[in-house]
Coordinates of C-alpha atoms and ligand atoms in Angstrom, one line a residue:
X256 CA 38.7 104.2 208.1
X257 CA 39.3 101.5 205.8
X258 CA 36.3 99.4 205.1
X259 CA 36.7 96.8 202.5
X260 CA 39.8 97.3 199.5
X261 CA 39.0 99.5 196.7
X262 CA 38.8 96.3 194.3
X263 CA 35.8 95.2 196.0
X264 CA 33.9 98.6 196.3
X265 CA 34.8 99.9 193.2
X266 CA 31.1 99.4 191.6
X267 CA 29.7 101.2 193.9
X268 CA 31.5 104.3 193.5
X269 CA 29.5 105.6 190.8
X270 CA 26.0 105.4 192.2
X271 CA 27.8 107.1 195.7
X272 CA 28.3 109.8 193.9
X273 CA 25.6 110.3 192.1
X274 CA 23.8 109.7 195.1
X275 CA 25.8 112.3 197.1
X276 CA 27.8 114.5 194.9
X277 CA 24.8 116.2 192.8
X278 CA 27.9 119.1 192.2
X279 CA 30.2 116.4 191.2
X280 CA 30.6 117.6 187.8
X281 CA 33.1 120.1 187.7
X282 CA 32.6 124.0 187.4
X283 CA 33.0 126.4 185.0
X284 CA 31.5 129.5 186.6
X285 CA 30.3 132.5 185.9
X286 CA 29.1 135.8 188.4
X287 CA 26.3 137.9 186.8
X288 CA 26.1 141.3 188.9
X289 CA 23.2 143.3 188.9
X290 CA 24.9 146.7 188.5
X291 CA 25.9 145.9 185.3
X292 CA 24.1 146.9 182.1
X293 CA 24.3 143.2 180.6
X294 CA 20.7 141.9 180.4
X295 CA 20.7 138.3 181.8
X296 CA 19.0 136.9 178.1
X297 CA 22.4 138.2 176.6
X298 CA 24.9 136.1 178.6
X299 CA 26.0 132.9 176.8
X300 CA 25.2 130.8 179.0
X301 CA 26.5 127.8 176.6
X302 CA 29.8 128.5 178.3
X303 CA 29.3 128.2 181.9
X304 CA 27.9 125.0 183.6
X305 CA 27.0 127.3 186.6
X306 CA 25.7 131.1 187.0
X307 CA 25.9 133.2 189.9
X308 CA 23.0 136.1 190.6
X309 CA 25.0 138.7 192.4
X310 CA 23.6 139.6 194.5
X311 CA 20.9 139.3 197.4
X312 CA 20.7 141.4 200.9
X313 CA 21.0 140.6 204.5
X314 CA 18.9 142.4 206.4
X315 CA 20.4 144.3 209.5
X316 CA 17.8 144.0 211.5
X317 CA 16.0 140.6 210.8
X318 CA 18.9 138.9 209.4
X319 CA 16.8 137.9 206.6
X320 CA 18.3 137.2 203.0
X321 CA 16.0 139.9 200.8
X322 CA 16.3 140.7 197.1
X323 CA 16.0 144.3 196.3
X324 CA 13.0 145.4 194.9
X325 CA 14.8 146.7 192.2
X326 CA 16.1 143.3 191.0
X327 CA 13.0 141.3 191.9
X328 CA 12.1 140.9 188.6
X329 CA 15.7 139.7 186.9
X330 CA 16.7 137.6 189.8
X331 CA 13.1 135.3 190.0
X332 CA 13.7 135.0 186.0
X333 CA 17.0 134.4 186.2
X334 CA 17.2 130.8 186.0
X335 CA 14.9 130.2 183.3
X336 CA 16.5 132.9 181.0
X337 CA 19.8 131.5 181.0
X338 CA 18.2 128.1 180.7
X339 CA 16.3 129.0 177.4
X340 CA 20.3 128.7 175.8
X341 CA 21.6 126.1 178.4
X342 CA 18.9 124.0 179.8
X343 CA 21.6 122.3 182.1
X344 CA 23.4 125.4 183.5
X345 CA 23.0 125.4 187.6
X346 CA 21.9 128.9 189.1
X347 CA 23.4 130.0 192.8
X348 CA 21.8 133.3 194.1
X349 CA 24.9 135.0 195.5
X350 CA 24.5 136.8 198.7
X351 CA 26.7 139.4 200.0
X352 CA 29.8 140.9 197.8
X353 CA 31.9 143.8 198.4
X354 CA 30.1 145.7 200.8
X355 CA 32.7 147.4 202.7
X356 CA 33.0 146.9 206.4
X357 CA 29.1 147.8 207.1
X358 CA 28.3 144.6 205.3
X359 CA 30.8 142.5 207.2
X360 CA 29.6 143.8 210.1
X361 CA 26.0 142.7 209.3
X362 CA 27.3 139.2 208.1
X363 CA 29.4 139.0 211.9
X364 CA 26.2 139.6 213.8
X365 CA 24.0 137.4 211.9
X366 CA 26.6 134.4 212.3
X367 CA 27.1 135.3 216.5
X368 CA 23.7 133.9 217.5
X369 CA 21.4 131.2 217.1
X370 CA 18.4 133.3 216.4
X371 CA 20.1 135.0 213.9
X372 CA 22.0 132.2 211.6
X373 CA 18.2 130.7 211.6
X374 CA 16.6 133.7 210.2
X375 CA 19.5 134.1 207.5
X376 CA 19.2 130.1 206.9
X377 CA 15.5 129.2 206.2
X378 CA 15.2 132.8 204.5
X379 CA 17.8 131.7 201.9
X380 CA 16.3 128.1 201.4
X381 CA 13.0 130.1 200.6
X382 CA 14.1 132.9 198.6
X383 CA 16.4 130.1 196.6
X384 CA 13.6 128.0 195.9
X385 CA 10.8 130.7 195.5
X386 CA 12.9 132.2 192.9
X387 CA 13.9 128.6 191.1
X388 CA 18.0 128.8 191.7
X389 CA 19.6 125.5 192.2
X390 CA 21.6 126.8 195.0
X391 CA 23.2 129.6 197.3
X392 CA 26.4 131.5 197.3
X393 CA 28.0 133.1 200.2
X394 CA 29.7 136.1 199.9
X395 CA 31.0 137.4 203.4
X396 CA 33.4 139.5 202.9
X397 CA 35.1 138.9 204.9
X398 CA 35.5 136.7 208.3
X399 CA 38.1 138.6 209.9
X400 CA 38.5 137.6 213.9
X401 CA 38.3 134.6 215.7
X402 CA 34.8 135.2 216.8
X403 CA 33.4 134.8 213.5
X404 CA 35.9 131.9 212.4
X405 CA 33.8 130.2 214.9
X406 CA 30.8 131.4 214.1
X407 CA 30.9 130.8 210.6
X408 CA 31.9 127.3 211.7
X409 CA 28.2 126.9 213.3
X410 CA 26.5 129.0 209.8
X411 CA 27.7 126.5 207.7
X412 CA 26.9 123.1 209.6
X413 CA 23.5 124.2 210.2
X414 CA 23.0 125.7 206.7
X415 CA 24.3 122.4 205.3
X416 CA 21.7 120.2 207.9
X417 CA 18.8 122.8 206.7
X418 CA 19.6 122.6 203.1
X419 CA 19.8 118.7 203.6
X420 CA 16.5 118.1 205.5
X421 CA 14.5 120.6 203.3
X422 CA 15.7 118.4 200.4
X423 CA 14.5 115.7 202.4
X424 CA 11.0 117.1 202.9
X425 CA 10.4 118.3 199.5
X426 CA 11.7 115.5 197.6
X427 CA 13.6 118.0 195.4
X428 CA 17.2 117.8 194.7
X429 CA 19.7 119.5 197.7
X430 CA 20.4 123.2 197.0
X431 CA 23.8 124.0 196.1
X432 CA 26.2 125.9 198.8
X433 CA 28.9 127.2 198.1
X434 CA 31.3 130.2 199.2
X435 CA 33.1 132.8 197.7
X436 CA 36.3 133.8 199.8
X437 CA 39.7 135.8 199.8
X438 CA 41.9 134.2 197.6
X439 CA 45.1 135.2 199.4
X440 CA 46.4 137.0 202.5
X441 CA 46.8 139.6 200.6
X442 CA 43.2 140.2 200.5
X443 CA 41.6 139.4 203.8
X444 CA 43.9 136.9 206.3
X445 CA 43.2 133.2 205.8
X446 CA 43.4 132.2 209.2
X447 CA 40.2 133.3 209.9
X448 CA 38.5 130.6 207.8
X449 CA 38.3 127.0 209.1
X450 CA 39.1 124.8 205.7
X451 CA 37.7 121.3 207.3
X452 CA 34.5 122.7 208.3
X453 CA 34.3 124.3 205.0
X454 CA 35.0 121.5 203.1
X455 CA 32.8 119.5 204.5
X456 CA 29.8 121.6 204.4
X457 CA 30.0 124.1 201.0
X458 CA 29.7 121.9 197.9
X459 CA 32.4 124.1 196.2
X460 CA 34.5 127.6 197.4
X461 CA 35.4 129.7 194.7
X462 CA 38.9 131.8 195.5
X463 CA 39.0 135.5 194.8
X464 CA 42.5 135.3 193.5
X465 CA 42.7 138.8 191.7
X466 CA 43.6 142.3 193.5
X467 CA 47.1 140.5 194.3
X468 CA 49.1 143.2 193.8
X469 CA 50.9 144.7 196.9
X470 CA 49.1 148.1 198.1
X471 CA 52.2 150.0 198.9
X472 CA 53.4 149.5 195.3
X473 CA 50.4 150.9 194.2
X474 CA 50.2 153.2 192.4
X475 CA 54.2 153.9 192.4
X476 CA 54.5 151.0 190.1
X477 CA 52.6 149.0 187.5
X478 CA 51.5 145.3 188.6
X479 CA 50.3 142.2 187.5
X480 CA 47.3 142.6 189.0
X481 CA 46.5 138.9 189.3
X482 CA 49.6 136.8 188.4
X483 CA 49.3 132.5 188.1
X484 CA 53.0 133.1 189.7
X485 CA 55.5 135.8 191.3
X486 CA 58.9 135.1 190.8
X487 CA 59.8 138.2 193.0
X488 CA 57.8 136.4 196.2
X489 CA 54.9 138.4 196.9
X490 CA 51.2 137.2 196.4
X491 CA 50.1 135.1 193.0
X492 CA 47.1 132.7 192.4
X493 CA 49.5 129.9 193.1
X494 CA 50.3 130.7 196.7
X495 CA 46.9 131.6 197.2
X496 CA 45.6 128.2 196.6
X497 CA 48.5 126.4 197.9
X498 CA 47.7 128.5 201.3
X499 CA 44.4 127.4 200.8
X500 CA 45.5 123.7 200.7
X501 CA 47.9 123.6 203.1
X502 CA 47.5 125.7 205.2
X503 CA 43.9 126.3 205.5
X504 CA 43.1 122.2 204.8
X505 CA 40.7 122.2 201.8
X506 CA 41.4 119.6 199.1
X507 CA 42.4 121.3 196.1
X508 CA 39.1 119.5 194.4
X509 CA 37.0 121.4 196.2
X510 CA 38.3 124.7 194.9
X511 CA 37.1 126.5 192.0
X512 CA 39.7 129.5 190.4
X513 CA 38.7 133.1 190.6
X514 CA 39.3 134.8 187.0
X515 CA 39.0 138.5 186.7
X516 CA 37.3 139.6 183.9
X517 CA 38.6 143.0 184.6
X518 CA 41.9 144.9 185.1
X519 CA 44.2 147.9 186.3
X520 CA 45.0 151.3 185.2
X521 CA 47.6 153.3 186.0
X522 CA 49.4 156.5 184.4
X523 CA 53.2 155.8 183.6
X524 CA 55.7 158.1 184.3
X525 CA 57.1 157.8 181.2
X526 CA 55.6 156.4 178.3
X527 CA 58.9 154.9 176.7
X528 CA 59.2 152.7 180.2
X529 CA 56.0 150.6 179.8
X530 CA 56.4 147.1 180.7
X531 CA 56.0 145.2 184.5
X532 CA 56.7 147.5 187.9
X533 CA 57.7 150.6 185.9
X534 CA 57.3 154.0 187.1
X535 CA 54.0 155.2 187.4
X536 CA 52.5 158.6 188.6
X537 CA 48.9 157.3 189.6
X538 CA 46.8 154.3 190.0
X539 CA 43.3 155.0 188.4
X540 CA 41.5 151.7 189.6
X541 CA 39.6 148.7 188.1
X542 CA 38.6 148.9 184.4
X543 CA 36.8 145.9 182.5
X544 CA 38.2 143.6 179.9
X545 CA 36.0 145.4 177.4
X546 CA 37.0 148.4 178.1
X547 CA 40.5 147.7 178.0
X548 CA 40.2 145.9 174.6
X549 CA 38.5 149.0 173.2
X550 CA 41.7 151.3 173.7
X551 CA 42.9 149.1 170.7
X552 CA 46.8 148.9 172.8
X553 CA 48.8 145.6 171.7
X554 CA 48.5 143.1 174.2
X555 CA 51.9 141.9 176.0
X556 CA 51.9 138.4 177.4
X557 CA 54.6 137.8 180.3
X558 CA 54.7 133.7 180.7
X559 CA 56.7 134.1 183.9
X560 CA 54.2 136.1 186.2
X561 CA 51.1 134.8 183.3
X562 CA 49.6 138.4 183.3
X563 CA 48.7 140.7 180.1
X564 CA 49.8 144.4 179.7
X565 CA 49.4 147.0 177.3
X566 CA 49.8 150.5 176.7
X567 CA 48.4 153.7 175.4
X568 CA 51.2 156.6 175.8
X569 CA 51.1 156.7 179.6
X570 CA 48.0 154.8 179.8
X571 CA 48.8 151.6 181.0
X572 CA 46.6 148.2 181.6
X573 CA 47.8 145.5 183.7
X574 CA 45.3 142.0 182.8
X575 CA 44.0 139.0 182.0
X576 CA 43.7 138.3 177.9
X577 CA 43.2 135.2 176.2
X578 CA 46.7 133.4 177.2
X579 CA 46.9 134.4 180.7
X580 CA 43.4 133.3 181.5
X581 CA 44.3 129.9 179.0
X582 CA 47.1 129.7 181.7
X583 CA 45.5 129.8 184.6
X584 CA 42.4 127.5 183.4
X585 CA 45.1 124.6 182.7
X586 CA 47.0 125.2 185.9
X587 CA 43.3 125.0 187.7
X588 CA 43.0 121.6 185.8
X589 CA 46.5 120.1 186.2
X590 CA 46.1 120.8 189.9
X591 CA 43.0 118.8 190.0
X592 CA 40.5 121.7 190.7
X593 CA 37.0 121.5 190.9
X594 CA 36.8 124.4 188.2
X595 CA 36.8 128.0 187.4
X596 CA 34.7 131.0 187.9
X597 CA 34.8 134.7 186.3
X598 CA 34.0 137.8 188.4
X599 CA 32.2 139.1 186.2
X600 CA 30.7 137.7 183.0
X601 CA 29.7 141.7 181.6
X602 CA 33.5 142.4 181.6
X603 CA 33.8 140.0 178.8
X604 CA 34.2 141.0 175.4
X605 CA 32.4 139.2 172.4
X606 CA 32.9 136.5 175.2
X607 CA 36.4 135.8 174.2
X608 CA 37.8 135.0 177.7
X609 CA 34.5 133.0 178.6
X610 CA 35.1 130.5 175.2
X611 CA 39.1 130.8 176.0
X612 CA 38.4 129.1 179.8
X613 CA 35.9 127.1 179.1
X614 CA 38.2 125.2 175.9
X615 CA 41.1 125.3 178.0
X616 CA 38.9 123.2 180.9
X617 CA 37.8 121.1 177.9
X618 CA 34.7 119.0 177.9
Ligands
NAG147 C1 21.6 146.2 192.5 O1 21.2 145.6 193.7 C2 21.2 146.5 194.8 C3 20.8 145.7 196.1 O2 21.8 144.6 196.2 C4 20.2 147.6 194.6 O3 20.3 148.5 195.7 C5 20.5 148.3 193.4 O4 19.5 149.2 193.1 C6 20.6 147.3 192.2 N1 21.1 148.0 191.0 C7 20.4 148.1 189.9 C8 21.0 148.9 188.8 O5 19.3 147.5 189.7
NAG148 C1 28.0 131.4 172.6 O1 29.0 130.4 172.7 C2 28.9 129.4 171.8 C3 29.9 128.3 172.2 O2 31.2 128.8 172.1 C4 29.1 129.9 170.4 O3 29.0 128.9 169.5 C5 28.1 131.0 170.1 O4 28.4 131.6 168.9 C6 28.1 132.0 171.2 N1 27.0 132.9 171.0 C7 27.1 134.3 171.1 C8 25.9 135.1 170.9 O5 28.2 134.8 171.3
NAG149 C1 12.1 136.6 207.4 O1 12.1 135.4 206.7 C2 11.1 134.4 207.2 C3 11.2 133.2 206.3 O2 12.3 132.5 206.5 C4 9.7 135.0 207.1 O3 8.8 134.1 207.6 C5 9.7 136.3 207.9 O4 8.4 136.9 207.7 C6 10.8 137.2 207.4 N1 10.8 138.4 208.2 C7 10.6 139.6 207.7 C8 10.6 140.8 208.7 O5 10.4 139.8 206.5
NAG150 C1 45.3 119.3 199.6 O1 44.6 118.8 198.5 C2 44.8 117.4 198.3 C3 44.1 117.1 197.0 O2 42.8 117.4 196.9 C4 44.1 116.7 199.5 O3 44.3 115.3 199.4 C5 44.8 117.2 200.8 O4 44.2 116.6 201.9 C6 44.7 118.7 200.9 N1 45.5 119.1 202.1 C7 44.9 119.5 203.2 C8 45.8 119.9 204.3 O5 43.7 119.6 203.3
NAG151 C1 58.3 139.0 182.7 O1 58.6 140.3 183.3 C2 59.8 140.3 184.1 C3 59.8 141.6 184.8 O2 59.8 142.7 183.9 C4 61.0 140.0 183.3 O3 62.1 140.0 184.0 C5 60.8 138.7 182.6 O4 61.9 138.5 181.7 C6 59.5 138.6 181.8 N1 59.3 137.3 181.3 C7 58.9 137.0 180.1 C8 58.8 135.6 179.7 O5 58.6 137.9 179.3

């Protein structure tokens, strides 16, 4: 609805959005994950304007959000220690991940009743603020019928009017929501998520756009495993946001772009036929950044699909280095994205891909 003309509201823009928009900023994000051996004071948290703790529980039977004993003690000093190096850095305690179908299951009951959803809302709100993050992350993975479309629908309209009357009633600043979700089709079907509703009520959505490569090429063939483009038509970053977009219906500002700090290995069939979809006799699964940089291989850069490769005799590493992950920060900002995020920040090495994304974002 048009108001007045944007020459005479224009002043007020800025004290709307600060009033508003707390998350306004931009994002350049980072996931810590507990079964990692990085030790939260070692993360460089100069680099990131907002850290995920990955991640807290939903109880089966309460629907409760619970930490883990086990973590009790990293996540409730979680924010402070990565304050001590950034004293601006935003903390989300991440709830969820990649639990397998159990843990969707659990996430699809919660969201089907009333009851339910309110146990899983005010717990969050009380573990967030108990434990001193500045907001919460979901991480359902993933919504897969129609059922819990809806449902999720309801979750995040009366997470959003919880998180906004507790703000009101404690005088503290509005927790953060946010969500992380499938970053393509080829990952979990999109349809299943209702864009409006989501961008109306999460404060940012960061896309999972890595595991793209098709699963019946795998592991006949070596794969980008997360490619900016595809000029053979299957999945890419690209399509997943612009699915996201347009088909879903979230602005492409409220999107932040999923990095993996991690790639693929797979055994060649022939070590003198190394480069994109050659022959290979296995696919031996994920393998970190770090990891891959310690096999001392020369890193290939391919500019059309912007993925890395490299290769050890008939080891071979499809991945993210420095240019591909330069790439894909400058496409997230030429698009207009609300940021970047990194699953996960251990992967890093010497933190070369964290300072490579967060100069390519610039100030
Ligand atoms: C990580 O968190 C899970 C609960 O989400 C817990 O079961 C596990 O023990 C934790 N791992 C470590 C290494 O602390
Ligand atoms: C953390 O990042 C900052 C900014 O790039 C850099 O100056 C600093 O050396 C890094 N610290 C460590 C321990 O890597
Ligand atoms: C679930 O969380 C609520 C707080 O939201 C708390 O009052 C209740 O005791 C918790 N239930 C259990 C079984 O821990
Ligand atoms: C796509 O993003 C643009 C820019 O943020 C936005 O204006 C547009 O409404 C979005 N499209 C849909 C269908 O939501
Ligand atoms: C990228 O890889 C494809 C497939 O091997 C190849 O056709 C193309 O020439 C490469 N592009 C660049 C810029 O290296």
């Amino acid at each position: 609805m048009a108001i007045a003309s944007s020459k005479t509201l224009w002043f007020l823009i800025p004290t709307v959005l600060l009033h508003f928009s707390p998350a306004k900023a931009a994002i350049k994000g980072g996931y810590w994950y507990n079964g990692t051996s990085l030790a939260v004071a070692d993360i460089n948290s100069t680099l990131f304007t907002h850290l995920f703790c990955a991640f807290a529980d939903l109880d089966a039977t309460t629907s409760n959000v619970t930490i883990a004993s086990s973590n009790a003690a990293r996540f409730s000093t979680f924010t402070q220690t990565v304050q001590a190096k950034n004293p601006s850095v935003k903390t989300l305690l991440s709830i969820g991940g990649g639990g397998g179908s159990a843990l969707a299951a659990r996430f699809s009951n919660m969201a089907s009743q009333a009851a339910t959803r309110k146990a899983f809302i005010d717990s969050s709100i009380r573990l967030a603020r108990a434990n001193n993050f500045h907001g919460l992350d979901l991480d359902w993975e993933y919504p897969s019928s129609d059922a819990d479309k809806s449902n999720f629908v309801s979750l995040i309209k009366e997470w959003r009017a919880a998180v906004t009357q507790e703000s009101r009633s404690s005088g503290k600043q509005s927790l953060l929501l946010s969500a992380a979700v499938a970053g393509s089709d080829q990952i979990s079907p999109l349809q299943y998520y209702s864009g409006p509703d989501m961008a109306n009520n999460f404060d940012f959505i960061n896309l999972m756009t890595y595991d793209l490569f098709p699963s019946d090429a795998y592991p006949t063939s070596t794969q980008p495993p997360a490619p900016l483009y595809n000029p053979r038509g299957l999945f890419s970053v690209d399509q997943g946001v612009m699915t996201w977009n347009k088909t879903v219906g979230v602005p492409l500002g409220k999107m932040a772009l999923g990095l993996p700090f991690y790639g693929y290995k797979w055994t060649l069939a022939n070590s003198n036929s190394n480069g994109l979809f050659a022959a290979a006799s296995q696919g031996l699964g994920a393998v970190g950044y770090r990891d891959i940089k310690s096999v001392g291989a020369t890193p290939v850069y391919n500019s059309s699909f912007v993925t890395n490769y490299c290769s050890k005799g008939t080891d071979w590493y499809g991945y993210d280095d420095v240019q591909s992950v330069t790439a894909k920060v400058s496409y997230a900002k030429g698009q207009l994205l609300f940021g970047y995020f990194a699953w996960q920040v251990a992967g890093d090495n010497n933190w070369a891909l964290s300072t490579a994304a967060s100069q390519a974002w610039g100030a």
